[in-house]
Amino acid sequence: MMEERHITAIVLAAGKGNRMCSETPKQYMDLCGKPVLYYSLKRFEDSRVDDIVLVTGKDELEYCRTEIVGKYHFCKVKAIVAGGSERYWSVKNGLDAATGTDYVLIHDAARPCLTEDIIERSIIEVLKSGACTVGVPVKDTIKLVDDNNIGIDTPPRNQLWQVQTPQSFSYGDIVEAYIRMEKAGDTDITDDTMIMERYLDKKTKLILGDYCNIKITTPEDLSVAEIFLKKMKKSC
Ligand code: CTP
Ligand code: MG
């Protein structure tokens, strides 16, 4: 019989949301009557992950404890920890709070349209290959440009995917990759699959996410997320 593996979701909500241009950080803004952060916590709470680590701003720990985790009875949240100045430092703090787990699903709280299917597909794949991310094939032609915005290349569209979260890894591997990244003093990091490629030479499997799994980044994204959530019905 296969040994039970422990799976932890790390939900990142420690950003400032500068591109949203709102006083309230976007993860706490109202979306269909609940804070944006509620939706991804709810999906993980209802999934087969064993527990959840919530990473938030140091001044918002108490708010999250009472107004989100307490209020909505998210029993799987085992730790609420402060994030760092960059997303990867927030991930690092989340990983530190997840010691003892076997696998982590790292997710942006700014993606409230996460679905049960996405979580399930991520779990199945990470148990198999040890490193996966959800994403979607790009719909537009993508141009590589030079410093003057002159198009210098057009990569073949059938090889291009837009990456989303959750990004899922074997805990030991991602922790080791972070240790090496920290030692190297790298700052040019935009996601965790990049850290695995650079510091562990480990390839990540891309699996299908959902075109609805958008990241709320600028104000118009909120209206789009509202439409998608209403379509998902049970979320609102
Ligand atoms: N995040 C985080 N810690 C940081 C930066 C980002 O936990 N230091 C989280 C955000 O809260 C968000 C996710 O990472 O859920 C994706 O980041 P992004 O969309 O860039 O959010 P912000 O950094 O908050 O937004 P902006 O870049 O516009 O300031
Ligand atoms: Mg950011």
XYZ file of N, CA and C and ligand atoms in Angstrom:
738
model
N 0.834 -1.211 0.000
C 0.000 0.000 0.000
C 0.861 1.251 0.000
N 0.420 2.295 -0.758
C 1.230 3.507 -0.811
C 1.131 4.310 0.478
N 2.269 4.803 0.912
C 2.324 5.602 2.139
C 1.583 6.933 1.899
N 0.838 7.387 2.897
C 0.133 8.662 2.784
C 1.135 9.812 2.741
N 1.010 10.706 1.809
C 1.916 11.849 1.738
C 1.208 13.088 2.261
N 1.961 13.913 2.972
C 1.386 15.123 3.562
C 1.517 16.284 2.577
N 0.406 16.952 2.332
C 0.386 18.029 1.319
C -0.053 19.348 1.963
N 0.763 20.382 1.740
C 0.475 21.698 2.319
C 0.279 22.726 1.205
N -0.751 23.549 1.349
C -0.934 24.681 0.432
C -0.321 25.916 1.090
N 0.485 26.646 0.338
C 1.023 27.919 0.837
C 0.320 29.020 0.038
N -0.458 29.839 0.734
C -1.222 30.886 0.056
C -0.545 32.233 0.312
N -0.142 32.878 -0.769
C 0.638 34.120 -0.668
C -0.262 35.343 -0.722
N -0.246 36.104 0.370
C -1.079 37.301 0.427
C -0.324 38.437 1.121
N 0.972 38.548 0.829
C 1.773 39.568 1.525
C 2.186 40.705 0.598
N 1.576 40.758 -0.588
C 1.949 41.815 -1.536
C 1.249 43.129 -1.209
N 1.748 44.199 -1.837
C 1.173 45.528 -1.593
C 0.164 45.911 -2.675
N 0.198 45.200 -3.790
C -0.755 45.480 -4.865
C -0.581 46.858 -5.481
N 0.650 47.253 -5.736
C 0.906 48.608 -6.268
C 0.169 48.880 -7.583
N 0.106 47.877 -8.465
C -0.515 48.111 -9.774
C -2.033 48.230 -9.679
N -2.590 47.892 -8.533
C -4.041 47.983 -8.334
C -4.448 49.410 -7.979
N -3.465 50.179 -7.484
C -3.699 51.585 -7.127
C -4.877 51.735 -6.162
N -4.935 50.861 -5.151
C -6.017 50.969 -4.171
C -5.401 51.032 -2.780
N -6.063 51.729 -1.866
C -5.509 51.804 -0.507
C -5.514 50.449 0.182
N -6.595 49.720 -0.031
C -6.690 48.366 0.523
C -5.927 47.422 -0.383
N -4.980 46.633 0.147
C -4.304 45.663 -0.722
C -5.332 44.763 -1.413
N -5.054 44.419 -2.674
C -6.072 43.751 -3.509
C -6.599 42.456 -2.905
N -5.759 41.736 -2.131
C -6.207 40.443 -1.578
C -7.317 40.611 -0.535
N -7.514 41.857 -0.052
C -8.590 42.097 0.933
C -9.765 42.869 0.332
N -9.676 43.212 -0.953
C -10.778 43.958 -1.578
C -12.007 43.067 -1.724
N -13.155 43.705 -1.783
C -14.414 42.957 -1.871
C -14.626 42.380 -3.277
N -14.988 41.108 -3.309
C -15.298 40.442 -4.579
C -16.521 39.569 -4.306
N -17.641 39.883 -4.911
C -18.900 39.150 -4.686
C -19.194 39.012 -3.187
N -18.924 40.053 -2.426
C -19.302 40.067 -1.005
C -18.286 39.478 -0.036
N -17.166 38.998 -0.540
C -16.146 38.441 0.361
C -14.764 38.939 -0.076
N -13.778 38.919 0.852
C -12.448 39.375 0.439
C -11.835 38.431 -0.605
N -11.074 38.976 -1.522
C -10.441 38.175 -2.586
C -9.746 36.943 -2.008
N -9.038 37.130 -0.891
C -8.289 36.033 -0.255
C -9.176 34.852 0.150
N -10.440 35.146 0.498
C -11.360 34.098 0.937
C -11.407 32.941 -0.056
N -11.468 33.269 -1.358
C -11.797 32.252 -2.361
C -10.744 31.154 -2.481
N -9.455 31.533 -2.487
C -8.461 30.451 -2.628
C -8.361 29.658 -1.332
N -8.520 30.333 -0.186
C -8.516 29.571 1.087
C -9.666 28.568 1.103
N -10.815 29.001 0.631
C -11.998 28.124 0.620
C -11.765 26.896 -0.282
N -11.180 27.138 -1.453
C -10.910 26.006 -2.358
C -9.956 25.006 -1.715
N -8.913 25.502 -1.055
C -7.971 24.573 -0.417
C -8.612 23.896 0.796
N -9.400 24.649 1.553
C -10.087 24.071 2.718
C -10.943 22.878 2.275
N -11.600 23.007 1.126
C -12.502 21.957 0.646
C -11.783 20.874 -0.166
N -10.481 20.994 -0.319
C -9.730 20.032 -1.136
C -9.111 18.957 -0.245
N -8.308 18.090 -0.856
C -7.654 17.069 -0.023
C -6.254 17.483 0.444
N -5.905 18.787 0.366
C -4.637 19.178 1.014
C -4.824 18.997 2.522
N -3.722 18.695 3.204
C -3.824 18.419 4.645
C -3.880 19.691 5.474
N -3.081 20.688 5.070
C -3.117 21.950 5.809
C -2.711 23.115 4.922
N -2.856 24.306 5.502
C -2.628 25.539 4.728
C -1.733 26.462 5.551
N -0.733 27.064 4.896
C 0.056 28.128 5.518
C -0.328 29.418 4.794
N -0.759 30.396 5.561
C -1.141 31.681 4.970
C -0.024 32.681 5.225
N 0.465 33.302 4.145
C 1.542 34.288 4.274
C 0.948 35.658 3.993
N 1.088 36.557 4.966
C 0.454 37.861 4.813
C 1.385 38.978 5.298
N 0.961 40.215 5.147
C 1.786 41.334 5.620
C 1.890 41.301 7.137
N 3.003 41.799 7.675
C 3.172 41.685 9.146
C 2.126 42.494 9.914
N 1.593 43.544 9.285
C 0.561 44.342 9.970
C -0.840 43.766 9.776
N -0.939 42.693 9.007
C -2.266 42.146 8.715
C -2.489 40.763 9.314
N -1.535 40.336 10.155
C -1.636 38.987 10.738
C -2.907 38.847 11.563
N -3.172 39.832 12.383
C -4.324 39.762 13.284
C -5.632 39.846 12.503
N -5.650 40.754 11.530
C -6.841 40.891 10.681
C -7.157 39.544 10.009
N -6.130 38.904 9.469
C -6.352 37.627 8.783
C -6.832 36.559 9.760
N -6.227 36.574 10.958
C -6.601 35.562 11.958
C -8.081 35.685 12.325
N -8.533 36.916 12.591
C -9.909 37.060 13.070
C -10.927 37.236 11.947
N -10.612 38.119 11.016
C -11.617 38.500 10.011
C -11.707 37.543 8.821
N -10.695 36.695 8.656
C -10.779 35.765 7.520
C -10.756 34.316 8.013
N -9.655 33.915 8.623
C -9.537 32.500 9.029
C -10.583 32.147 10.091
N -10.723 33.012 11.103
C -11.693 32.768 12.177
C -13.122 32.897 11.660
N -13.385 33.990 11.000
C -14.757 34.279 10.550
C -15.323 33.205 9.617
N -14.482 32.707 8.713
C -14.985 31.723 7.741
C -14.643 30.278 8.132
N -14.132 30.106 9.352
C -13.850 28.767 9.895
C -12.944 27.931 8.993
N -11.826 28.509 8.620
C -10.863 27.746 7.829
C -9.976 26.923 8.773
N -10.424 25.707 9.060
C -9.761 24.866 10.066
C -8.396 24.362 9.603
N -8.181 24.299 8.291
C -6.907 23.742 7.811
C -5.743 24.723 7.909
N -6.040 25.988 8.196
C -4.940 26.968 8.292
C -4.183 26.714 9.585
N -2.950 26.181 9.437
C -2.201 25.817 10.646
C -1.216 26.911 11.044
N -0.923 27.844 10.152
C -0.011 28.944 10.492
C -0.321 30.165 9.636
N -0.202 31.319 10.264
C -0.311 32.587 9.525
C 1.003 33.303 9.799
N 1.798 33.499 8.755
C 3.134 34.071 8.974
C 3.328 35.316 8.122
N 4.257 36.153 8.557
C 4.528 37.389 7.821
C 5.384 37.094 6.600
N 5.094 37.794 5.506
C 5.860 37.621 4.274
C 7.074 38.532 4.246
N 7.686 38.636 3.068
C 8.877 39.466 2.916
C 8.663 40.544 1.873
N 9.754 41.254 1.556
C 9.648 42.403 0.649
C 9.400 41.978 -0.805
N 9.819 40.789 -1.166
C 9.590 40.275 -2.521
C 8.797 38.990 -2.419
N 8.144 38.632 -3.506
C 7.325 37.417 -3.483
C 8.142 36.205 -3.057
N 9.376 36.093 -3.559
C 10.140 34.881 -3.224
C 10.510 34.823 -1.743
N 10.635 35.985 -1.080
C 10.868 35.939 0.378
C 9.599 35.513 1.116
N 8.475 35.882 0.569
C 7.218 35.427 1.170
C 7.105 33.912 1.038
N 7.491 33.391 -0.134
C 7.470 31.936 -0.329
C 8.411 31.286 0.679
N 9.599 31.862 0.828
C 10.603 31.305 1.741
C 10.026 31.217 3.169
N 9.360 32.272 3.611
C 8.769 32.250 4.957
C 7.657 31.213 5.056
N 6.913 31.062 3.991
C 5.867 30.040 3.954
C 6.470 28.646 4.027
N 7.559 28.432 3.308
C 8.224 27.118 3.334
C 8.740 26.824 4.743
N 9.311 27.830 5.397
C 9.816 27.632 6.764
C 8.701 27.178 7.711
N 7.495 27.669 7.463
C 6.363 27.319 8.339
C 5.733 25.977 7.958
N 6.223 25.372 6.882
C 5.620 24.109 6.410
C 6.528 22.911 6.681
N 7.510 23.090 7.538
C 8.454 22.000 7.849
C 7.717 20.698 8.154
N 8.243 19.600 7.610
C 7.660 18.300 7.922
C 6.685 17.816 6.870
N 6.298 18.686 5.958
C 5.359 18.260 4.920
C 6.129 17.535 3.804
N 5.410 16.855 2.901
C 6.072 16.174 1.782
C 5.986 16.979 0.488
N 4.855 17.652 0.293
C 4.645 18.414 -0.941
C 3.999 19.757 -0.616
N 4.340 20.771 -1.437
C 3.683 22.075 -1.267
C 3.038 22.517 -2.579
N 1.870 23.135 -2.444
C 1.212 23.799 -3.565
C 1.286 25.292 -3.248
N 2.057 26.043 -4.034
C 2.259 27.468 -3.743
C 1.307 28.276 -4.627
N 0.459 29.066 -3.986
C -0.610 29.736 -4.742
C -0.709 31.225 -4.402
N -0.969 32.038 -5.425
C -1.186 33.481 -5.239
C -2.619 33.733 -4.774
N -2.755 34.404 -3.628
C -4.107 34.765 -3.171
C -4.811 35.653 -4.187
N -4.036 36.295 -5.041
C -4.606 37.184 -6.059
C -5.260 36.410 -7.210
N -5.303 35.065 -7.086
C -6.012 34.249 -8.097
C -7.212 33.581 -7.427
N -8.320 34.314 -7.277
C -9.471 33.776 -6.544
C -10.294 32.772 -7.344
N -10.063 32.672 -8.653
C -10.900 31.774 -9.466
C -10.311 30.372 -9.562
N -9.471 30.043 -8.621
C -8.927 28.693 -8.487
C -10.099 27.698 -8.408
N -9.898 26.516 -9.003
C -10.984 25.518 -8.969
C -10.522 24.226 -8.288
N -11.496 23.427 -7.905
C -11.231 22.087 -7.340
C -10.405 21.252 -8.307
N -10.768 21.339 -9.602
C -10.077 20.536 -10.619
C -8.608 20.907 -10.723
N -8.321 22.189 -10.659
C -6.926 22.634 -10.762
C -6.128 22.071 -9.591
N -6.700 22.137 -8.399
C -5.994 21.615 -7.213
C -5.774 20.114 -7.369
N -6.800 19.404 -7.792
C -6.703 17.951 -7.921
C -5.664 17.559 -8.976
N -5.695 18.246 -10.118
C -4.698 17.939 -11.169
C -3.287 18.219 -10.662
N -3.120 19.290 -9.897
C -1.789 19.652 -9.368
C -1.301 18.570 -8.412
N -2.189 18.088 -7.555
C -1.793 17.061 -6.578
C -1.391 15.776 -7.299
N -2.226 15.361 -8.252
C -1.927 14.111 -8.978
C -0.552 14.215 -9.648
N -0.289 15.361 -10.297
C 0.969 15.480 -11.040
C 2.178 15.621 -10.110
N 2.041 16.377 -9.031
C 3.219 16.569 -8.166
C 3.589 15.262 -7.468
N 2.588 14.445 -7.173
C 2.893 13.137 -6.564
C 3.646 12.250 -7.561
N 3.386 12.478 -8.849
C 4.011 11.665 -9.893
C 5.405 12.194 -10.249
N 5.498 13.512 -10.529
C 6.770 14.018 -11.087
C 7.560 14.905 -10.135
N 6.967 15.340 -9.045
C 7.698 16.123 -8.048
C 7.785 17.607 -8.317
N 7.364 18.058 -9.505
C 7.407 19.502 -9.801
C 6.456 19.807 -10.943
N 5.431 20.605 -10.667
C 4.520 20.969 -11.756
C 3.930 22.344 -11.509
N 3.483 22.948 -12.593
C 2.752 24.206 -12.463
C 1.565 24.155 -13.398
N 0.502 24.830 -13.024
C -0.593 24.968 -13.972
C -0.319 26.180 -14.855
N -0.875 26.126 -16.042
C -0.718 27.208 -17.002
C -1.690 26.984 -18.141
N -1.650 27.894 -19.112
C -2.517 27.742 -20.295
C -1.724 28.106 -21.546
N -1.999 27.410 -22.666
C -1.338 27.787 -23.912
C -1.678 29.237 -24.260
N -0.708 30.009 -24.735
C -1.004 31.414 -25.052
C -1.922 31.483 -26.265
N -2.758 32.508 -26.275
C -3.693 32.675 -27.392
C -3.135 33.670 -28.406
N -2.337 34.602 -27.924
C -1.793 35.642 -28.811
C -0.418 35.240 -29.322
N -0.008 35.858 -30.400
C 1.384 35.728 -30.853
C 2.246 36.559 -29.902
N 3.358 35.998 -29.478
C 4.230 36.693 -28.523
C 5.499 37.152 -29.254
N 5.877 38.403 -29.026
C 7.072 38.959 -29.664
C 8.179 39.151 -28.646
N 9.397 38.825 -29.033
C 10.566 39.194 -28.251
C 11.032 40.530 -28.821
N 11.252 41.522 -27.927
C 11.623 42.852 -28.446
C 12.988 43.277 -27.915
N 13.626 44.232 -28.600
C 14.889 44.778 -28.088
C 14.597 46.012 -27.232
N 15.650 46.734 -26.813
C 15.468 47.889 -25.931
C 14.640 49.006 -26.564
N 14.541 49.007 -27.877
C 13.756 50.045 -28.568
C 12.375 49.552 -28.981
N 11.961 48.448 -28.382
C 10.657 47.847 -28.718
C 10.557 47.400 -30.169
N 11.676 47.080 -30.754
C 11.642 46.522 -32.100
C 11.567 45.000 -31.959
N 10.585 44.413 -32.622
C 10.437 42.956 -32.554
C 11.662 42.270 -33.152
N 12.296 41.396 -32.363
C 13.486 40.729 -32.903
C 13.266 39.227 -33.106
N 12.194 38.715 -32.547
C 11.930 37.294 -32.780
C 10.464 36.988 -32.462
N 9.949 35.925 -33.067
C 8.568 35.488 -32.821
C 8.615 34.008 -32.474
N 8.709 33.700 -31.164
C 8.784 32.277 -30.787
C 7.526 31.537 -31.231
N 7.670 30.263 -31.635
C 6.503 29.501 -32.111
C 5.433 29.389 -31.021
N 4.234 29.807 -31.375
C 3.168 29.892 -30.363
C 2.843 28.539 -29.739
N 2.984 27.479 -30.518
C 2.620 26.168 -29.949
C 3.586 25.705 -28.860
N 4.662 26.467 -28.649
C 5.576 26.096 -27.552
C 5.474 27.065 -26.381
N 4.503 27.973 -26.430
C 4.433 28.998 -25.374
C 3.216 28.794 -24.483
N 3.466 28.788 -23.193
C 2.400 28.703 -22.191
C 2.513 29.887 -21.253
N 1.380 30.320 -20.792
C 1.315 31.353 -19.771
C 1.196 30.627 -18.437
N 2.082 30.958 -17.511
C 2.139 30.203 -16.259
C 1.237 30.823 -15.196
N 0.545 29.962 -14.465
C -0.336 30.410 -13.377
C 0.142 29.785 -12.064
N -0.650 29.867 -11.034
C -0.436 29.095 -9.796
C -1.732 28.334 -9.549
N -1.667 27.225 -8.769
C -0.580 26.717 -7.944
C 0.619 26.183 -8.744
N 1.812 26.370 -8.106
C 3.025 25.708 -8.550
C 3.362 24.735 -7.428
N 3.609 23.481 -7.811
C 3.657 22.415 -6.793
C 4.972 21.663 -6.847
N 5.523 21.391 -5.667
C 6.853 20.788 -5.606
C 6.976 19.813 -4.454
N 7.953 18.922 -4.613
C 8.372 18.117 -3.479
C 9.015 19.096 -2.487
N 8.658 19.001 -1.220
C 9.119 19.976 -0.225
C 10.651 20.038 -0.144
N 11.282 18.866 -0.099
C 12.743 18.826 0.023
C 13.423 19.534 -1.139
N 12.904 19.335 -2.344
C 13.509 19.944 -3.538
C 13.386 21.465 -3.521
N 12.205 21.961 -3.236
C 12.021 23.417 -3.312
C 12.813 24.111 -2.194
N 12.887 23.470 -1.038
C 13.672 24.062 0.060
C 15.147 24.119 -0.335
N 15.646 23.043 -0.921
C 17.056 23.016 -1.347
C 17.310 24.081 -2.425
N 16.392 24.218 -3.357
C 16.547 25.228 -4.414
C 16.599 26.633 -3.803
N 15.771 26.874 -2.806
C 15.770 28.189 -2.141
C 17.075 28.439 -1.385
N 17.605 27.410 -0.736
C 18.877 27.574 -0.008
C 19.970 27.999 -0.993
N 19.998 27.336 -2.153
C 21.027 27.659 -3.159
C 20.813 29.048 -3.746
N 19.559 29.418 -3.951
C 19.267 30.747 -4.501
C 19.711 31.835 -3.534
N 19.449 31.607 -2.258
C 19.809 32.594 -1.239
C 21.336 32.757 -1.184
N 22.025 31.643 -1.266
C 23.490 31.657 -1.242
C 24.037 32.440 -2.438
N 23.388 32.263 -3.584
C 23.860 32.931 -4.805
C 23.495 34.419 -4.812
N 22.588 34.829 -3.921
C 22.180 36.237 -3.849
C 21.389 36.677 -5.073
N 20.689 35.741 -5.694
C 19.918 36.050 -6.899
C 18.696 36.902 -6.553
N 18.404 37.895 -7.403
C 17.211 38.714 -7.152
C 16.299 38.747 -8.388
N 16.794 38.159 -9.456
C 16.084 38.239 -10.728
C 15.113 37.057 -10.877
N 14.157 36.963 -9.937
C 13.310 35.769 -9.871
C 11.846 36.167 -10.021
N 11.131 35.532 -10.940
C 9.706 35.866 -11.043
C 8.771 34.730 -10.623
N 9.273 33.514 -10.616
C 8.417 32.455 -10.062
C 9.247 31.273 -9.569
N 8.575 30.315 -8.952
C 9.296 29.228 -8.278
C 9.814 28.175 -9.238
N 9.175 28.023 -10.395
C 9.689 27.044 -11.361
C 11.064 27.495 -11.842
N 11.243 28.809 -11.931
C 12.525 29.386 -12.357
C 13.635 29.046 -11.355
N 13.290 29.066 -10.076
C 14.266 28.736 -9.026
C 14.653 27.262 -9.139
N 13.662 26.409 -9.421
C 13.951 24.975 -9.567
C 14.856 24.723 -10.775
N 14.590 25.438 -11.866
C 15.418 25.258 -13.077
C 16.839 25.725 -12.822
N 16.969 26.906 -12.241
C 18.291 27.508 -12.062
C 19.147 26.828 -11.021
N 18.535 26.446 -9.910
C 19.356 26.003 -8.771
C 19.294 24.514 -8.481
N 18.353 23.806 -9.120
C 18.301 22.363 -8.880
C 18.391 21.616 -10.196
N 18.400 22.398 -11.286
C 18.402 21.827 -12.626
C 17.234 20.853 -12.783
N 16.111 21.211 -12.166
C 14.943 20.324 -12.192
C 13.855 20.922 -13.080
N 13.402 20.123 -14.010
C 12.367 20.580 -14.947
C 10.992 20.475 -14.297
N 10.132 21.400 -14.677
C 8.769 21.427 -14.150
C 7.791 21.015 -15.235
N 6.878 20.159 -14.896
C 5.843 19.738 -15.846
C 4.726 20.792 -15.864
N 4.334 21.195 -17.074
C 3.208 22.129 -17.174
C 1.925 21.353 -17.382
N 0.944 21.633 -16.558
C -0.347 20.971 -16.708
C -1.424 22.038 -16.908
N -2.545 21.620 -17.440
C -3.568 22.593 -17.794
C -4.210 23.233 -16.567
N -4.168 24.565 -16.544
C -4.880 25.325 -15.509
C -6.258 25.656 -16.055
N -6.564 26.946 -16.115
C -7.857 27.363 -16.623
C -7.724 28.818 -17.071
N -8.319 29.145 -18.216
C -8.258 30.551 -18.659
C -8.964 31.469 -17.663
N -9.816 30.900 -16.816
C -10.496 31.718 -15.793
C -9.619 31.977 -14.559
N -8.517 31.255 -14.446
C -7.681 31.356 -13.235
C -6.766 32.576 -13.327
N -7.374 33.737 -13.516
C -6.591 34.960 -13.754
C -6.008 35.496 -12.455
N -4.964 36.300 -12.601
C -4.405 36.988 -11.428
C -4.950 38.411 -11.431
N -5.534 38.798 -10.315
C -6.007 40.166 -10.201
C -4.781 41.067 -10.026
N -4.561 41.909 -11.002
C -3.372 42.768 -10.981
C -3.753 44.240 -11.098
N -4.608 44.567 -12.057
C -5.031 45.959 -12.266
C -6.562 46.040 -12.090
N -7.111 47.248 -11.872
C -8.532 47.363 -11.491
C -9.519 46.606 -12.380
N -9.310 46.581 -13.679
C -10.303 45.920 -14.551
C -10.362 44.410 -14.304
N -9.294 43.850 -13.733
C -9.291 42.397 -13.472
C -10.368 41.995 -12.453
N -10.701 42.923 -11.554
C -11.724 42.606 -10.534
C -13.068 42.321 -11.190
N -13.435 43.115 -12.185
C -14.729 42.904 -12.855
C -14.728 41.575 -13.599
N -13.586 41.227 -14.181
C -13.496 39.960 -14.922
C -13.614 38.787 -13.942
N -12.898 38.891 -12.811
C -12.950 37.821 -11.797
C -14.377 37.649 -11.287
N -15.100 38.750 -11.150
C -16.489 38.688 -10.667
C -17.344 37.880 -11.648
N -17.152 38.118 -12.914
C -17.912 37.372 -13.933
C -17.582 35.873 -13.837
N -16.289 35.559 -13.738
C -15.886 34.146 -13.669
C -16.433 33.477 -12.405
N -16.357 34.185 -11.277
C -16.843 33.593 -10.023
C -18.340 33.352 -10.095
N -19.056 34.290 -10.685
C -20.517 34.115 -10.799
C -20.823 32.914 -11.670
N -19.991 32.719 -12.693
C -20.164 31.555 -13.576
C -19.920 30.257 -12.784
N -18.976 30.345 -11.851
C -18.684 29.159 -11.033
C -19.756 28.968 -9.951
N -20.701 29.884 -9.890
C -21.888 29.898 -9.018
C -21.623 29.655 -7.540
N -21.298 28.417 -7.176
C -21.249 28.072 -5.748
C -20.257 28.938 -4.973
N -19.367 29.657 -5.675
C -18.374 30.475 -4.996
C -18.976 31.716 -4.370
N -20.063 32.239 -4.943
C -20.559 33.545 -4.474
C -21.653 33.398 -3.433
N 3.085 38.503 -2.795
C 3.579 38.199 -1.535
N 4.682 38.883 -1.061
C 5.273 39.833 -1.790
C 4.783 40.130 -3.085
C 3.678 39.434 -3.572
O 3.039 37.327 -0.848
N 6.317 40.503 -1.289
C 1.888 37.797 -3.263
C 0.728 38.751 -3.583
O -0.027 39.048 -2.393
C -0.038 38.010 -4.644
C 1.016 37.127 -5.315
O 2.165 37.156 -4.484
O -1.049 37.169 -4.112
C 1.327 37.589 -6.734
O 1.987 38.830 -6.707
P 1.498 40.152 -7.458
O 0.315 39.899 -8.301
O 2.694 40.796 -8.065
O 0.954 41.019 -6.222
P 1.563 42.328 -5.592
O 3.044 42.215 -5.496
O 0.774 42.571 -4.361
O 1.155 43.431 -6.686
P 2.108 44.519 -7.385
O 3.225 43.734 -8.039
O 1.197 45.224 -8.349
O 2.602 45.423 -6.287
Mg 4.258 41.973 -7.272
